[in-house]
Amino acid sequence: MSSQARQVLMRLFVLLAAWSVFTVHAAEGDLQPIPPLKERITDTTATLSAADEARIEAKLKQFEAQKGAQIAVLIVGTTQPEAIFDYAIRVGEAWKLGRKGVDDGVLFLIAKNDRKLQILTGPGVQGVLTDAMSKRIIAEIVAPKFRAGDFAGGIEQGVDKIIGVLQGEALPPPQKKRVAVKNTNYEGFLIVGIIAALVVGPLLRSLLGRFLGASATAGVTGAAAWWIAGGLLFPIVAAVIVFFIVLMMGAMNFLNSGRGGSWSGGGWSTGGSSGGSWSGGSSDSFSGGGGSFDGGGASGDW
């Protein structure tokens, strides 16, 4: 039997053993819960400061954008009554780190009170992040820092090493996020533009005069059309239409009242216009990509 076949059989045996332990403890109902996956770093022990967490999170995010593989760090107090490997397998099955079909996820698990560590690797990254390499990262980089009480340093240097090793793995490039092309309703926008001319136009005309007020309203409308629809033709057409609407409204007021649109001074008023603010959302919610794990990686302690 080849060494590769023996390794596959050994991992299958480990997974079956882990599953049997899981079913026994599940029947007892005393397993540690799995935190929901919301960020690349999940610290249930408040070990990392906000600055440390943000710095490491940024590295993981940048690496995923460049390489496509997903790395997540989980810090818990204990995995008891399970061994850390068994708990890591449950987390891996729940979080599904890595891309589906590529299986390029990595879980870096720290059980702080148990003084145990686990690096769990998906099959897609085991070409370079081997079991032996995972063991070395734990023993030579992370554990010494932890023994010195430098948890943030150990986690960050461990993450740096994992990222450095994975740079050598030939993985499919990450898919670029598709930006949805807006299907602009031009007729609806013209209606909005006309309403703006009826509401905003008179205000600007009273502040700036008939011609300048019409020009300002047209400029605002054209800018809004460009931001929504892009291009040049539609924004120009919308601006010209609104300009003439506002100008004609001013002429009608002049004929009806017998007085022109004189300069009223006063300047711009910013307090009454809130506009449509863009709320892009800075949370950048994180989730697994559908990857799986086969038990690769290594455990250790400090």
mmCIF file of C-alpha atoms in Angstrom:
data_model
loop_
_atom_site.group_PDB
_atom_site.id
_atom_site.type_symbol
_atom_site.label_atom_id
_atom_site.label_comp_id
_atom_site.label_asym_id
_atom_site.label_seq_id
_atom_site.Cartn_x
_atom_site.Cartn_y
_atom_site.Cartn_z
ATOM 1 C CA MET A 1 0.000 0.000 0.000
ATOM 2 C CA SER A 2 1.393 3.391 -0.997
ATOM 3 C CA SER A 3 2.049 6.109 1.589
ATOM 4 C CA GLN A 4 -0.613 8.287 -0.017
ATOM 5 C CA ALA A 5 -3.224 5.540 0.300
ATOM 6 C CA ARG A 6 -2.230 4.964 3.929
ATOM 7 C CA GLN A 7 -2.580 8.699 4.612
ATOM 8 C CA VAL A 8 -6.057 8.749 3.067
ATOM 9 C CA LEU A 9 -7.123 5.718 5.110
ATOM 10 C CA MET A 10 -5.676 7.255 8.274
ATOM 11 C CA ARG A 11 -7.620 10.487 7.762
ATOM 12 C CA LEU A 12 -10.777 8.527 7.045
ATOM 13 C CA PHE A 13 -10.269 6.637 10.291
ATOM 14 C CA VAL A 14 -9.722 9.912 12.184
ATOM 15 C CA LEU A 15 -12.889 11.414 10.731
ATOM 16 C CA LEU A 16 -14.908 8.318 11.625
ATOM 17 C CA ALA A 17 -13.504 8.409 15.157
ATOM 18 C CA ALA A 18 -14.329 12.093 15.463
ATOM 19 C CA TRP A 19 -17.846 11.437 14.230
ATOM 20 C CA SER A 20 -18.364 8.672 16.772
ATOM 21 C CA VAL A 21 -17.213 10.967 19.586
ATOM 22 C CA PHE A 22 -19.488 13.677 18.270
ATOM 23 C CA THR A 23 -22.559 11.434 18.222
ATOM 24 C CA VAL A 24 -21.901 10.245 21.782
ATOM 25 C CA HIS A 25 -21.528 13.774 23.147
ATOM 26 C CA ALA A 26 -24.417 15.062 21.056
ATOM 27 C CA ALA A 27 -26.630 12.508 22.733
ATOM 28 C CA GLU A 28 -25.478 13.846 26.068
ATOM 29 C CA GLY A 29 -26.140 17.401 24.936
ATOM 30 C CA ASP A 30 -22.982 18.865 26.513
ATOM 31 C CA LEU A 31 -20.990 20.009 23.459
ATOM 32 C CA GLN A 32 -19.597 23.516 23.299
ATOM 33 C CA PRO A 33 -21.627 25.755 20.981
ATOM 34 C CA ILE A 34 -20.229 26.964 17.675
ATOM 35 C CA PRO A 35 -20.236 30.754 17.359
ATOM 36 C CA PRO A 36 -21.858 32.188 14.238
ATOM 37 C CA LEU A 37 -19.459 33.185 11.481
ATOM 38 C CA LYS A 38 -19.665 36.959 11.005
ATOM 39 C CA GLU A 39 -16.041 38.060 10.804
ATOM 40 C CA ARG A 40 -12.716 36.551 9.852
ATOM 41 C CA ILE A 41 -11.732 36.750 13.520
ATOM 42 C CA THR A 42 -14.146 35.470 16.157
ATOM 43 C CA ASP A 43 -12.841 36.114 19.650
ATOM 44 C CA THR A 44 -15.208 34.835 22.351
ATOM 45 C CA THR A 45 -12.643 35.476 25.104
ATOM 46 C CA ALA A 46 -11.838 39.175 24.547
ATOM 47 C CA THR A 47 -8.177 38.197 24.154
ATOM 48 C CA LEU A 48 -7.462 40.577 21.292
ATOM 49 C CA SER A 49 -7.812 44.330 21.516
ATOM 50 C CA ALA A 50 -9.954 46.104 18.950
ATOM 51 C CA ALA A 51 -6.830 47.427 17.239
ATOM 52 C CA ASP A 52 -5.190 43.993 17.080
ATOM 53 C CA GLU A 53 -8.362 42.417 15.729
ATOM 54 C CA ALA A 54 -8.823 45.104 13.079
ATOM 55 C CA ARG A 55 -5.196 44.807 11.941
ATOM 56 C CA ILE A 56 -5.263 41.020 11.567
ATOM 57 C CA GLU A 57 -8.737 41.146 10.001
ATOM 58 C CA ALA A 58 -7.433 43.549 7.355
ATOM 59 C CA LYS A 59 -4.619 41.150 6.453
ATOM 60 C CA LEU A 60 -7.024 38.231 6.088
ATOM 61 C CA LYS A 61 -9.408 40.295 3.994
ATOM 62 C CA GLN A 62 -6.645 41.482 1.678
ATOM 63 C CA PHE A 63 -5.298 37.953 1.277
ATOM 64 C CA GLU A 64 -8.727 36.576 0.375
ATOM 65 C CA ALA A 65 -9.220 39.336 -2.205
ATOM 66 C CA GLN A 66 -5.850 38.513 -3.800
ATOM 67 C CA LYS A 67 -5.770 34.724 -3.529
ATOM 68 C CA GLY A 68 -9.353 33.585 -3.046
ATOM 69 C CA ALA A 69 -8.638 31.271 -0.109
ATOM 70 C CA GLN A 70 -10.365 31.918 3.189
ATOM 71 C CA ILE A 71 -8.633 31.962 6.574
ATOM 72 C CA ALA A 72 -10.602 32.400 9.787
ATOM 73 C CA VAL A 73 -9.396 32.666 13.388
ATOM 74 C CA LEU A 74 -11.522 31.395 16.265
ATOM 75 C CA ILE A 75 -10.616 31.933 19.918
ATOM 76 C CA VAL A 76 -12.681 30.059 22.512
ATOM 77 C CA GLY A 77 -12.202 29.363 26.181
ATOM 78 C CA THR A 78 -12.491 25.585 25.962
ATOM 79 C CA THR A 79 -13.585 22.844 23.608
ATOM 80 C CA GLN A 80 -14.229 20.372 26.445
ATOM 81 C CA PRO A 81 -15.550 17.700 26.559
ATOM 82 C CA GLU A 82 -14.341 17.364 22.982
ATOM 83 C CA ALA A 83 -10.748 17.288 21.869
ATOM 84 C CA ILE A 84 -9.785 20.427 19.971
ATOM 85 C CA PHE A 85 -9.610 18.495 16.682
ATOM 86 C CA ASP A 86 -13.168 17.196 17.058
ATOM 87 C CA TYR A 87 -14.452 20.676 17.841
ATOM 88 C CA ALA A 88 -12.501 22.110 14.889
ATOM 89 C CA ILE A 89 -14.129 19.590 12.558
ATOM 90 C CA ARG A 90 -17.568 20.688 13.757
ATOM 91 C CA VAL A 91 -16.648 24.330 13.222
ATOM 92 C CA GLY A 92 -15.315 23.559 9.762
ATOM 93 C CA GLU A 93 -18.518 21.767 8.805
ATOM 94 C CA ALA A 94 -20.629 24.651 10.114
ATOM 95 C CA TRP A 95 -18.592 27.543 8.716
ATOM 96 C CA LYS A 96 -17.692 25.970 5.342
ATOM 97 C CA LEU A 97 -14.577 28.064 4.866
ATOM 98 C CA GLY A 98 -13.048 28.133 1.404
ATOM 99 C CA ARG A 99 -14.587 28.043 -2.019
ATOM 100 C CA LYS A 100 -16.923 25.248 -2.990
ATOM 101 C CA GLY A 101 -15.124 22.719 -5.145
ATOM 102 C CA VAL A 102 -11.746 24.300 -4.349
ATOM 103 C CA ASP A 103 -11.852 23.637 -0.589
ATOM 104 C CA ASP A 104 -9.199 26.237 0.137
ATOM 105 C CA GLY A 105 -10.255 27.138 3.664
ATOM 106 C CA VAL A 106 -8.088 27.295 6.781
ATOM 107 C CA LEU A 107 -9.327 27.404 10.371
ATOM 108 C CA PHE A 108 -6.906 28.665 13.031
ATOM 109 C CA LEU A 109 -8.446 27.623 16.356
ATOM 110 C CA ILE A 110 -7.213 28.594 19.815
ATOM 111 C CA ALA A 111 -8.690 27.063 22.981
ATOM 112 C CA LYS A 112 -7.199 29.492 25.480
ATOM 113 C CA ASN A 113 -8.112 27.857 28.782
ATOM 114 C CA ASP A 114 -7.161 24.406 27.470
ATOM 115 C CA ARG A 115 -3.840 25.766 26.107
ATOM 116 C CA LYS A 116 -4.539 23.953 22.845
ATOM 117 C CA LEU A 117 -4.130 24.983 19.207
ATOM 118 C CA GLN A 118 -5.445 23.589 15.933
ATOM 119 C CA ILE A 119 -4.815 24.492 12.325
ATOM 120 C CA LEU A 120 -7.432 22.792 10.151
ATOM 121 C CA THR A 121 -6.785 22.794 6.395
ATOM 122 C CA GLY A 122 -9.006 22.118 3.420
ATOM 123 C CA PRO A 123 -7.795 19.704 0.722
ATOM 124 C CA GLY A 124 -7.206 22.571 -1.696
ATOM 125 C CA VAL A 125 -4.358 24.074 0.340
ATOM 126 C CA GLN A 126 -2.655 20.932 1.578
ATOM 127 C CA GLY A 127 -0.149 20.967 -1.262
ATOM 128 C CA VAL A 128 1.907 23.605 0.570
ATOM 129 C CA LEU A 129 0.218 23.938 3.976
ATOM 130 C CA THR A 130 0.965 20.332 4.816
ATOM 131 C CA ASP A 131 0.329 18.689 8.160
ATOM 132 C CA ALA A 132 4.036 18.993 8.937
ATOM 133 C CA MET A 133 4.065 22.690 8.038
ATOM 134 C CA SER A 134 0.992 23.330 10.190
ATOM 135 C CA LYS A 135 2.734 21.563 13.078
ATOM 136 C CA ARG A 136 5.830 23.726 12.624
ATOM 137 C CA ILE A 137 3.792 26.945 12.565
ATOM 138 C CA ILE A 138 2.189 25.991 15.865
ATOM 139 C CA ALA A 139 5.355 24.735 17.566
ATOM 140 C CA GLU A 140 7.915 27.229 16.272
ATOM 141 C CA ILE A 141 5.940 30.456 15.803
ATOM 142 C CA VAL A 142 2.697 30.525 17.768
ATOM 143 C CA ALA A 143 3.414 28.499 20.902
ATOM 144 C CA PRO A 144 6.550 30.451 21.961
ATOM 145 C CA LYS A 145 4.628 33.730 21.750
ATOM 146 C CA PHE A 146 1.734 32.285 23.730
ATOM 147 C CA ARG A 147 4.067 30.983 26.438
ATOM 148 C CA ALA A 148 5.398 34.529 26.766
ATOM 149 C CA GLY A 149 1.842 35.842 27.147
ATOM 150 C CA ASP A 150 1.837 37.557 23.746
ATOM 151 C CA PHE A 151 -1.379 36.182 22.306
ATOM 152 C CA ALA A 152 -1.870 38.949 19.762
ATOM 153 C CA GLY A 153 1.689 38.550 18.503
ATOM 154 C CA GLY A 154 1.390 34.778 18.284
ATOM 155 C CA ILE A 155 -1.891 34.909 16.382
ATOM 156 C CA GLU A 156 -0.688 37.617 14.015
ATOM 157 C CA GLN A 157 2.637 35.924 13.276
ATOM 158 C CA GLY A 158 0.859 32.613 12.829
ATOM 159 C CA VAL A 159 -1.556 34.223 10.365
ATOM 160 C CA ASP A 160 1.355 35.883 8.555
ATOM 161 C CA LYS A 161 3.105 32.538 8.163
ATOM 162 C CA ILE A 162 -0.044 30.780 6.949
ATOM 163 C CA ILE A 163 -0.585 33.537 4.384
ATOM 164 C CA GLY A 164 3.042 33.371 3.278
ATOM 165 C CA VAL A 165 2.880 29.607 2.809
ATOM 166 C CA LEU A 166 -0.417 29.746 0.905
ATOM 167 C CA GLN A 167 1.017 32.271 -1.539
ATOM 168 C CA GLY A 168 2.866 29.301 -3.037
ATOM 169 C CA GLU A 169 -0.311 27.265 -3.632
ATOM 170 C CA ALA A 170 -1.596 27.236 -7.209
ATOM 171 C CA LEU A 171 -5.236 28.167 -6.640
ATOM 172 C CA PRO A 172 -7.908 29.373 -9.063
ATOM 173 C CA PRO A 173 -7.996 33.170 -9.087
ATOM 174 C CA PRO A 174 -10.750 34.780 -7.044
ATOM 175 C CA GLN A 175 -13.853 35.717 -8.942
ATOM 176 C CA LYS A 176 -14.339 39.433 -9.277
ATOM 177 C CA LYS A 177 -17.512 40.638 -7.672
ATOM 178 C CA ARG A 178 -20.004 41.576 -10.312
ATOM 179 C CA VAL A 179 -21.386 45.046 -10.000
ATOM 180 C CA ALA A 180 -25.036 45.049 -10.884
ATOM 181 C CA VAL A 181 -25.754 47.368 -13.788
ATOM 182 C CA LYS A 182 -28.573 49.654 -12.921
ATOM 183 C CA ASN A 183 -31.595 49.379 -15.181
ATOM 184 C CA THR A 184 -32.457 53.054 -15.110
ATOM 185 C CA ASN A 185 -36.065 54.045 -15.577
ATOM 186 C CA TYR A 186 -35.561 57.139 -17.708
ATOM 187 C CA GLU A 187 -39.230 58.071 -17.772
ATOM 188 C CA GLY A 188 -39.366 57.802 -13.989
ATOM 189 C CA PHE A 189 -36.301 60.002 -13.689
ATOM 190 C CA LEU A 190 -37.830 62.650 -15.961
ATOM 191 C CA ILE A 191 -40.885 62.696 -13.726
ATOM 192 C CA VAL A 192 -38.613 63.188 -10.727
ATOM 193 C CA GLY A 193 -36.766 65.910 -12.642
ATOM 194 C CA ILE A 194 -40.015 67.733 -13.374
ATOM 195 C CA ILE A 195 -41.013 67.509 -9.720
ATOM 196 C CA ALA A 196 -37.591 68.888 -8.793
ATOM 197 C CA ALA A 197 -38.136 71.725 -11.238
ATOM 198 C CA LEU A 198 -41.500 72.530 -9.638
ATOM 199 C CA VAL A 199 -40.187 72.350 -6.066
ATOM 200 C CA VAL A 200 -36.474 73.199 -6.159
ATOM 201 C CA GLY A 201 -36.641 75.499 -9.148
ATOM 202 C CA PRO A 202 -38.764 78.216 -7.527
ATOM 203 C CA LEU A 203 -36.552 78.185 -4.434
ATOM 204 C CA LEU A 204 -33.345 78.635 -6.411
ATOM 205 C CA ARG A 205 -35.010 81.159 -8.702
ATOM 206 C CA SER A 206 -36.049 83.271 -5.706
ATOM 207 C CA LEU A 207 -32.493 83.150 -4.369
ATOM 208 C CA LEU A 208 -30.500 83.562 -7.576
ATOM 209 C CA GLY A 209 -32.856 85.106 -10.049
ATOM 210 C CA ARG A 210 -34.650 83.622 -13.018
ATOM 211 C CA PHE A 211 -31.741 82.713 -15.294
ATOM 212 C CA LEU A 212 -29.223 81.687 -12.610
ATOM 213 C CA GLY A 213 -31.894 79.787 -10.696
ATOM 214 C CA ALA A 214 -32.856 77.839 -13.835
ATOM 215 C CA SER A 215 -29.188 77.163 -14.564
ATOM 216 C CA ALA A 216 -28.525 75.942 -11.012
ATOM 217 C CA THR A 217 -31.572 73.660 -11.050
ATOM 218 C CA ALA A 218 -30.539 72.271 -14.435
ATOM 219 C CA GLY A 219 -27.006 71.672 -13.169
ATOM 220 C CA VAL A 220 -28.206 69.772 -10.134
ATOM 221 C CA THR A 221 -30.576 67.698 -12.260
ATOM 222 C CA GLY A 222 -27.858 66.923 -14.812
ATOM 223 C CA ALA A 223 -25.428 65.862 -12.087
ATOM 224 C CA ALA A 224 -28.051 63.591 -10.540
ATOM 225 C CA ALA A 225 -28.819 62.056 -13.937
ATOM 226 C CA TRP A 226 -25.122 61.442 -14.577
ATOM 227 C CA TRP A 227 -24.699 59.801 -11.163
ATOM 228 C CA ILE A 228 -27.706 57.520 -11.701
ATOM 229 C CA ALA A 229 -27.480 56.720 -15.405
ATOM 230 C CA GLY A 230 -23.912 57.589 -16.386
ATOM 231 C CA GLY A 231 -22.959 58.715 -19.856
ATOM 232 C CA LEU A 232 -23.347 62.253 -21.184
ATOM 233 C CA LEU A 233 -26.355 62.396 -23.498
ATOM 234 C CA PHE A 234 -29.094 61.653 -20.968
ATOM 235 C CA PRO A 235 -27.770 64.018 -18.260
ATOM 236 C CA ILE A 236 -27.458 66.844 -20.814
ATOM 237 C CA VAL A 237 -30.976 66.255 -22.139
ATOM 238 C CA ALA A 238 -32.403 66.127 -18.605
ATOM 239 C CA ALA A 239 -30.572 69.322 -17.625
ATOM 240 C CA VAL A 240 -31.771 71.208 -20.729
ATOM 241 C CA ILE A 241 -35.375 70.123 -20.177
ATOM 242 C CA VAL A 242 -35.354 71.206 -16.543
ATOM 243 C CA PHE A 243 -33.617 74.481 -17.439
ATOM 244 C CA PHE A 244 -36.369 75.482 -19.873
ATOM 245 C CA ILE A 245 -39.119 74.342 -17.486
ATOM 246 C CA VAL A 246 -37.768 76.523 -14.697
ATOM 247 C CA LEU A 247 -37.113 79.424 -17.074
ATOM 248 C CA MET A 248 -40.633 79.228 -18.490
ATOM 249 C CA MET A 249 -42.092 79.062 -14.995
ATOM 250 C CA GLY A 250 -40.192 82.245 -14.162
ATOM 251 C CA ALA A 251 -41.485 83.966 -17.300
ATOM 252 C CA MET A 252 -45.050 82.985 -16.453
ATOM 253 C CA ASN A 253 -44.656 84.375 -12.945
ATOM 254 C CA PHE A 254 -43.277 87.567 -14.450
ATOM 255 C CA LEU A 255 -46.278 87.970 -16.766
ATOM 256 C CA ASN A 256 -48.737 87.181 -14.003
ATOM 257 C CA SER A 257 -47.267 89.387 -11.331
ATOM 258 C CA GLY A 258 -45.857 92.153 -13.464
ATOM 259 C CA ARG A 259 -42.455 91.993 -11.824
ATOM 260 C CA GLY A 260 -39.279 90.163 -12.759
ATOM 261 C CA GLY A 261 -37.254 87.717 -10.829
ATOM 262 C CA SER A 262 -34.975 90.120 -9.036
ATOM 263 C CA TRP A 263 -31.820 89.171 -7.222
ATOM 264 C CA SER A 264 -32.752 88.460 -3.648
ATOM 265 C CA GLY A 265 -29.324 87.815 -2.180
ATOM 266 C CA GLY A 266 -29.444 85.512 0.793
ATOM 267 C CA GLY A 267 -26.910 83.018 -0.554
ATOM 268 C CA TRP A 268 -27.250 79.237 -0.437
ATOM 269 C CA SER A 269 -29.247 77.509 2.252
ATOM 270 C CA THR A 270 -27.976 74.058 3.169
ATOM 271 C CA GLY A 271 -30.153 73.331 6.160
ATOM 272 C CA GLY A 272 -33.320 72.261 4.345
ATOM 273 C CA SER A 273 -31.944 69.845 1.782
ATOM 274 C CA SER A 274 -30.850 66.468 3.007
ATOM 275 C CA GLY A 275 -30.518 64.778 -0.392
ATOM 276 C CA GLY A 276 -30.288 61.014 -0.872
ATOM 277 C CA SER A 277 -27.307 59.957 1.186
ATOM 278 C CA TRP A 278 -25.399 56.819 0.116
ATOM 279 C CA SER A 279 -25.266 54.132 2.741
ATOM 280 C CA GLY A 280 -22.826 51.588 1.434
ATOM 281 C CA GLY A 281 -22.499 49.693 4.678
ATOM 282 C CA SER A 282 -19.071 49.259 6.235
ATOM 283 C CA SER A 283 -19.726 45.988 8.037
ATOM 284 C CA ASP A 284 -18.442 43.815 5.148
ATOM 285 C CA SER A 285 -20.263 40.743 6.463
ATOM 286 C CA PHE A 286 -18.183 37.574 6.102
ATOM 287 C CA SER A 287 -19.371 34.060 5.367
ATOM 288 C CA GLY A 288 -17.921 30.781 4.213
ATOM 289 C CA GLY A 289 -17.839 29.960 0.536
ATOM 290 C CA GLY A 290 -19.036 26.354 0.716
ATOM 291 C CA GLY A 291 -15.698 24.621 1.231
ATOM 292 C CA SER A 292 -15.119 21.387 3.119
ATOM 293 C CA PHE A 293 -12.449 19.779 5.305
ATOM 294 C CA ASP A 294 -11.045 16.256 5.410
ATOM 295 C CA GLY A 295 -9.138 16.417 8.686
ATOM 296 C CA GLY A 296 -5.874 17.865 7.377
ATOM 297 C CA GLY A 297 -3.737 20.100 9.567
ATOM 298 C CA ALA A 298 -2.191 19.756 12.996
ATOM 299 C CA SER A 299 -2.829 20.205 16.695
ATOM 300 C CA GLY A 300 -0.510 21.496 19.387
ATOM 301 C CA ASP A 301 -0.274 23.169 22.769
ATOM 302 C CA TRP A 302 1.842 25.661 24.678
#
